[in-house]
Tab-separated table of C-alpha atoms in Angstrom:
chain	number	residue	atom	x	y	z
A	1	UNK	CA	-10.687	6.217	6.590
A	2	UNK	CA	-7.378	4.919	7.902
A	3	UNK	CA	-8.065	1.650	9.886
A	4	UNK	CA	-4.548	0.542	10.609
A	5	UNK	CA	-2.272	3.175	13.325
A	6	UNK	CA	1.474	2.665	13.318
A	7	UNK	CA	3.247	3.548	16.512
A	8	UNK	CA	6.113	4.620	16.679
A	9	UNK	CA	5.565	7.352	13.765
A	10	UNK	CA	9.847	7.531	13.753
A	11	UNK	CA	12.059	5.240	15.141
A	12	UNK	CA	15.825	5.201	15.281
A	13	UNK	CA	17.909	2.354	16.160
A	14	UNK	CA	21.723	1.663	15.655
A	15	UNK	CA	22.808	-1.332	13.563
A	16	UNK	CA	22.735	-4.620	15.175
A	17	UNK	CA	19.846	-3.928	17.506
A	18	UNK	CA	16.369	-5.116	16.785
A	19	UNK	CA	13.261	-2.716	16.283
A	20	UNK	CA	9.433	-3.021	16.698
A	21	UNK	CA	6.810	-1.482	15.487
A	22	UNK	CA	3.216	-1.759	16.543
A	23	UNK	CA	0.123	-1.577	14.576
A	24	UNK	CA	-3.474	-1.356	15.612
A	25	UNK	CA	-6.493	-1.603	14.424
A	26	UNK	CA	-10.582	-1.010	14.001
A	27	UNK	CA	-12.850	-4.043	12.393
A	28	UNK	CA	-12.144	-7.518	12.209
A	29	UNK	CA	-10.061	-8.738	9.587
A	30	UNK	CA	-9.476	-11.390	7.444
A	31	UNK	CA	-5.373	-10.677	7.610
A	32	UNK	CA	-3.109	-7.889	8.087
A	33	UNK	CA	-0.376	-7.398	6.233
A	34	UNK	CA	3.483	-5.327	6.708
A	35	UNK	CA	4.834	-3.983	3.542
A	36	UNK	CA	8.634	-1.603	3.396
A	37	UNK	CA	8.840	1.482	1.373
A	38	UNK	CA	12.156	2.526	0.356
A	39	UNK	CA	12.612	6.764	0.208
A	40	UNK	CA	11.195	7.894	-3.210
A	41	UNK	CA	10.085	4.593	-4.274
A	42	UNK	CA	6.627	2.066	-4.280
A	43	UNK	CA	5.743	-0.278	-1.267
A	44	UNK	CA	7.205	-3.902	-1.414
A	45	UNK	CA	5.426	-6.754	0.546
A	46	UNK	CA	7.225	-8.322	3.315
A	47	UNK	CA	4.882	-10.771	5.053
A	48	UNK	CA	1.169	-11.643	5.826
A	49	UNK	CA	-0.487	-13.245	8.768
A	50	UNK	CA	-4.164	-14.744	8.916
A	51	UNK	CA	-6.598	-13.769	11.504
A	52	UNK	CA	-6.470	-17.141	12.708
A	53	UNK	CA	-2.551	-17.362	12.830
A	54	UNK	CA	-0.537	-15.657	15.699
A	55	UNK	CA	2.834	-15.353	14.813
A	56	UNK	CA	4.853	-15.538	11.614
A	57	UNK	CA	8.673	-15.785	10.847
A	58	UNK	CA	10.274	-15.071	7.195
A	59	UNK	CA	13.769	-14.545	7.895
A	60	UNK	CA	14.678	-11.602	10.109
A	61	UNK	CA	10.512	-10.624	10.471
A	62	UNK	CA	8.551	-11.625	13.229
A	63	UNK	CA	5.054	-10.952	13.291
A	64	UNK	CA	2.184	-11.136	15.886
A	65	UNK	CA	-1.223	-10.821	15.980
A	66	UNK	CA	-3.597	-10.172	18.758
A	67	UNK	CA	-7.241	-10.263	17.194
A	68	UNK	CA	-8.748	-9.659	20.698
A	69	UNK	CA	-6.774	-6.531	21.074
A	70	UNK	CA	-6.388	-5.588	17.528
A	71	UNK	CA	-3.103	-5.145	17.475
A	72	UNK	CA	0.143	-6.480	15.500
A	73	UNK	CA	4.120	-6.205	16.128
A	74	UNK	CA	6.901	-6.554	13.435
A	75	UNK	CA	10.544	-7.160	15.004
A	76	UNK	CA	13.098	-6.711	12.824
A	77	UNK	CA	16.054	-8.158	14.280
A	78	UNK	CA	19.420	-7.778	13.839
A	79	UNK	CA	18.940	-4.757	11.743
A	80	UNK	CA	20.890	-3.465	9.054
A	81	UNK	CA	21.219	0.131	7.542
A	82	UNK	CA	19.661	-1.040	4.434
A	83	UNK	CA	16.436	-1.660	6.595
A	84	UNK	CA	16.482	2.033	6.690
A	85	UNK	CA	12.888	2.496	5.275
A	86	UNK	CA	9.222	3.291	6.373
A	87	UNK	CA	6.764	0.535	7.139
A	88	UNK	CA	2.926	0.109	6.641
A	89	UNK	CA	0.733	-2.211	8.520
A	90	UNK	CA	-2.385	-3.167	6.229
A	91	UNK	CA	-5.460	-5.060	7.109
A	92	UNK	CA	-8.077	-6.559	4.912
A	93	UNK	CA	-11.142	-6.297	6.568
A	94	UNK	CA	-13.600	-8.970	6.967
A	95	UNK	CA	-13.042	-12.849	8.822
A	96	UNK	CA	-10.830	-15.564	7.965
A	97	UNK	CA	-11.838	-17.333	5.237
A	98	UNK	CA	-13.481	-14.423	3.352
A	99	UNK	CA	-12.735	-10.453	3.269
A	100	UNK	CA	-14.671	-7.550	2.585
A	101	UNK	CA	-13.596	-4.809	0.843
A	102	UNK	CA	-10.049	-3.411	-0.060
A	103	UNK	CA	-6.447	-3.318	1.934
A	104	UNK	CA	-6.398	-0.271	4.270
A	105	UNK	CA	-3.113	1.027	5.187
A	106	UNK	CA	-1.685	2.795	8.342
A	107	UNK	CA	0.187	6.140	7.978
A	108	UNK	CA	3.374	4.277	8.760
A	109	UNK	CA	6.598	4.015	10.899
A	110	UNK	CA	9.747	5.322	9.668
A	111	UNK	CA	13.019	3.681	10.691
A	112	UNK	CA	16.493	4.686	10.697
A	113	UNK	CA	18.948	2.061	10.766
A	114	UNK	CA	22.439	3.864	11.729
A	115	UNK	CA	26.267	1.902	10.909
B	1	UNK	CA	9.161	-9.510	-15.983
B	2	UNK	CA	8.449	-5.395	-15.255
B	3	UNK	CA	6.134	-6.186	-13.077
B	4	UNK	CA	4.004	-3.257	-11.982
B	5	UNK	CA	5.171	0.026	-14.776
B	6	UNK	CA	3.849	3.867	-14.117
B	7	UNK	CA	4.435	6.703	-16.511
B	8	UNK	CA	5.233	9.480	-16.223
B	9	UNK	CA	7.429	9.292	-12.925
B	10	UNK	CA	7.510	13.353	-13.021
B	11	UNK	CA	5.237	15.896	-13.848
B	12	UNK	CA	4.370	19.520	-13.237
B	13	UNK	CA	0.944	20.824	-14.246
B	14	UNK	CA	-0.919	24.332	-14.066
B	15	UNK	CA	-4.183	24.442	-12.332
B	16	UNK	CA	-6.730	23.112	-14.989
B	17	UNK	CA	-4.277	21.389	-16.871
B	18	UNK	CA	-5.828	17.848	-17.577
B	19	UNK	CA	-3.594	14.866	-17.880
B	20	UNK	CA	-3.461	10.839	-17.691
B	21	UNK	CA	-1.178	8.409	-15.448
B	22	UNK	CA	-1.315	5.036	-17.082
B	23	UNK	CA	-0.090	2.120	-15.337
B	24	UNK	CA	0.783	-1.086	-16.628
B	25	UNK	CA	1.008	-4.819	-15.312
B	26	UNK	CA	2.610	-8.171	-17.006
B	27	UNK	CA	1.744	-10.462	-14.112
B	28	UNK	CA	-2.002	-11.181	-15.408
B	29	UNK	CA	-3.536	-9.797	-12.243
B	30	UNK	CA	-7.665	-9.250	-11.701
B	31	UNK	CA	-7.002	-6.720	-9.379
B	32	UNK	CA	-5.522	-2.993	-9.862
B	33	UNK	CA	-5.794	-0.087	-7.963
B	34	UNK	CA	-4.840	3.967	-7.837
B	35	UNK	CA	-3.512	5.796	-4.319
B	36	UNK	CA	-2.383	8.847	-3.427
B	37	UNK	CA	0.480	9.202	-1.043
B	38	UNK	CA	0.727	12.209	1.345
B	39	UNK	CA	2.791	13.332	4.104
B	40	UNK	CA	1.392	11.862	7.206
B	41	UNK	CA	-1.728	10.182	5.413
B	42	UNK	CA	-0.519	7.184	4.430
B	43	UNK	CA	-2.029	5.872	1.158
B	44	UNK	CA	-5.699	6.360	0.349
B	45	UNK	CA	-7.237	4.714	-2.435
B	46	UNK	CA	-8.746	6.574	-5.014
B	47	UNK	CA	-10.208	3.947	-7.132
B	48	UNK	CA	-9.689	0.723	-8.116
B	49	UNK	CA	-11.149	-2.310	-10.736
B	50	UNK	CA	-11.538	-5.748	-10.142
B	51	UNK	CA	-11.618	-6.927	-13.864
B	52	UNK	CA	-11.167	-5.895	-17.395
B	53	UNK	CA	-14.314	-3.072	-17.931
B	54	UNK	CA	-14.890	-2.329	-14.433
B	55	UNK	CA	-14.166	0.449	-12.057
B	56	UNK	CA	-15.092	1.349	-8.702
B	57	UNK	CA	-14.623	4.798	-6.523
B	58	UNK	CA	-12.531	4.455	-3.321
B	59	UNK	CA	-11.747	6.588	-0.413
B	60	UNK	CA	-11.389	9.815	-2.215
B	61	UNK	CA	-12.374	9.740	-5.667
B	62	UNK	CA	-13.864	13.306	-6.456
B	63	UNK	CA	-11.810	14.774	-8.967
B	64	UNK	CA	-10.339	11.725	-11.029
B	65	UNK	CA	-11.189	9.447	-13.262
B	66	UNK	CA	-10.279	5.873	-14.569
B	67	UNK	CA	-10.593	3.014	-17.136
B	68	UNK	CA	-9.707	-0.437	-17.581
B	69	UNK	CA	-9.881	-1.117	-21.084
B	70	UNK	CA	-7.497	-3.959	-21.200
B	71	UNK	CA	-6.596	-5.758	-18.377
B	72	UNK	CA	-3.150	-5.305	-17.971
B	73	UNK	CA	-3.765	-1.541	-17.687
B	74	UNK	CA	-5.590	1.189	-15.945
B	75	UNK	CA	-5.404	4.692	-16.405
B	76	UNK	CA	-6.040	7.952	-13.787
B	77	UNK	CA	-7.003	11.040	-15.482
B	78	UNK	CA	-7.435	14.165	-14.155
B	79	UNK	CA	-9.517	16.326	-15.692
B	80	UNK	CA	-8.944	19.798	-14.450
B	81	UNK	CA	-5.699	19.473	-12.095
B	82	UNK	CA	-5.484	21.732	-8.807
B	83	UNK	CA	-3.157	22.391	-5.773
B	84	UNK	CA	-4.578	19.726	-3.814
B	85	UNK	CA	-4.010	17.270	-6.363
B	86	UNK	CA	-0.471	17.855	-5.471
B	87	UNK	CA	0.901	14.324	-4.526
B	88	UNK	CA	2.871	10.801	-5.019
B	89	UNK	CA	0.573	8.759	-6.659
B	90	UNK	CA	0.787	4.485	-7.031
B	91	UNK	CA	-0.449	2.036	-8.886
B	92	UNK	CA	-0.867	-1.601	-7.338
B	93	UNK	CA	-1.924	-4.717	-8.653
B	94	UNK	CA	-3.295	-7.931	-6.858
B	95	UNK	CA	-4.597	-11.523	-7.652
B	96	UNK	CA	-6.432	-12.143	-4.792
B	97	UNK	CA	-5.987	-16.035	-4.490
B	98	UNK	CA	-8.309	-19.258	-3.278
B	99	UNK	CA	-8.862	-17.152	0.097
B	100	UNK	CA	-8.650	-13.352	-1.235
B	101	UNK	CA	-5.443	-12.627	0.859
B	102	UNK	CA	-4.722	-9.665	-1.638
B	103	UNK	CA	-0.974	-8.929	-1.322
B	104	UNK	CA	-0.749	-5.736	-3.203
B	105	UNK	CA	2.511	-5.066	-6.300
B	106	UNK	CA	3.241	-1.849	-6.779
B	107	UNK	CA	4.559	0.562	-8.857
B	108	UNK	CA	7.412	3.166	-8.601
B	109	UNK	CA	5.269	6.124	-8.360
B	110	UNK	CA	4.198	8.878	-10.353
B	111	UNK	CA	5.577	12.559	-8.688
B	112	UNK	CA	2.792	15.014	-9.692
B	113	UNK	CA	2.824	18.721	-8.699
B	114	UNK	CA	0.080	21.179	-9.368
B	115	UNK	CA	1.003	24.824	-9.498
């Protein structure tokens, strides 16, 4: 069963500005992770935060985590039209320092970038 | 360094047509894993095996089968294909690391349709 819930399910921004996406979830975790997926092709890891971390930076990405609401954000900023792509929020159940189980991925958000 | 490698990318099959998706990995991983991709489902897993000889069903296994022979591979078969079979299937591989964070590789996809 799907444990993570994108929201927005489509989101469409013009270049330059920054977009967020929102993911929440069921169980506790041990981490949740974002990964892209470029039209007609396999998902590519971006970044991963610990249940015991609240925000991460790798570049452009910004990404929080609220355990006590279950909930996570990824900002984009500055976007580009080659971040034109869908992204999935995944958690890995379980607490930090151990997990249980397998990734579980969201349905996704799907952003259009536009020059 | 292919990383993650599916074949075929294509394929059209008749209902009760049987075939096998074979993925391949060059990155030494424990960890590989079969999901289906559908509109609006996000992926599901079908099954997955966490070592060389071992398999275990997933979220929606009934209708497929695998093996792990060798570690760098794992195969999907389908024994007797129908409609609902119809989807994007992946292949992922992980090393799950000191603290089992699991960030997920994956493949290009294999584009099945069932008629």
């Amino acid at each position: 069963s799907q444990q993570g819930e994108e929201d927005p399910q489509a989101l469409s921004i013009q270049e330059g500005e920054n977009a967020t996406m929102n993911c929440s979830y069921k169980t506790s975790i041990n981490n949740l992770q974002w990964y892209r997926q470029n039209s007609g092709r396999g998902l590519v890891h971006l970044i991963l935060i610990r249940s015991n971390e609240r925000e991460k930076h790798s570049g452009r990405l910004r990404v929080t985590l609220d355990t006590s609401k279950k909930s996570s954000s990824l900002l984009i900023t500055a976007s580009r039209a080659a971040d034109t792509a869908s992204y999935f929020c995944a958690t890995l159940p379980g607490v930090y320092g151990g997990s249980q189980g397998n990734l579980i991925f969201g349905k996704g958000t799907k952003l259009s970038v536009k020059p | 360094n292919a990383g993650v490698t599916q074949t075929p990318k294509f394929r059209v099959l008749k209902t009760g047509q049987s075939m096998t998706l074979l993925c391949a990995q060059d990155m030494n991983h424990e960890y590989m894993y079969w999901y289906r991709q559908d509109p609006g489902m996000g992926l599901r897993l079908i099954h997955y095996s966490v070592g060389e000889g071992t398999t275990a069903k997933g979220e929606v296994p009934d209708g497929y089968n695998v093996s792990r022979l060798k570690k760098q591979n794992f195969l999907l078969g389908l024994e007797s294909a129908a409609p609902s079979q119809t989807s994007v299937y992946f292949c992922a591989s992980s090393n799950r690391g000191g603290v089992r964070v699991n960030i997920q590789y994956f493949g290009a996809g294999t584009r099945l349709s069932v008629l």
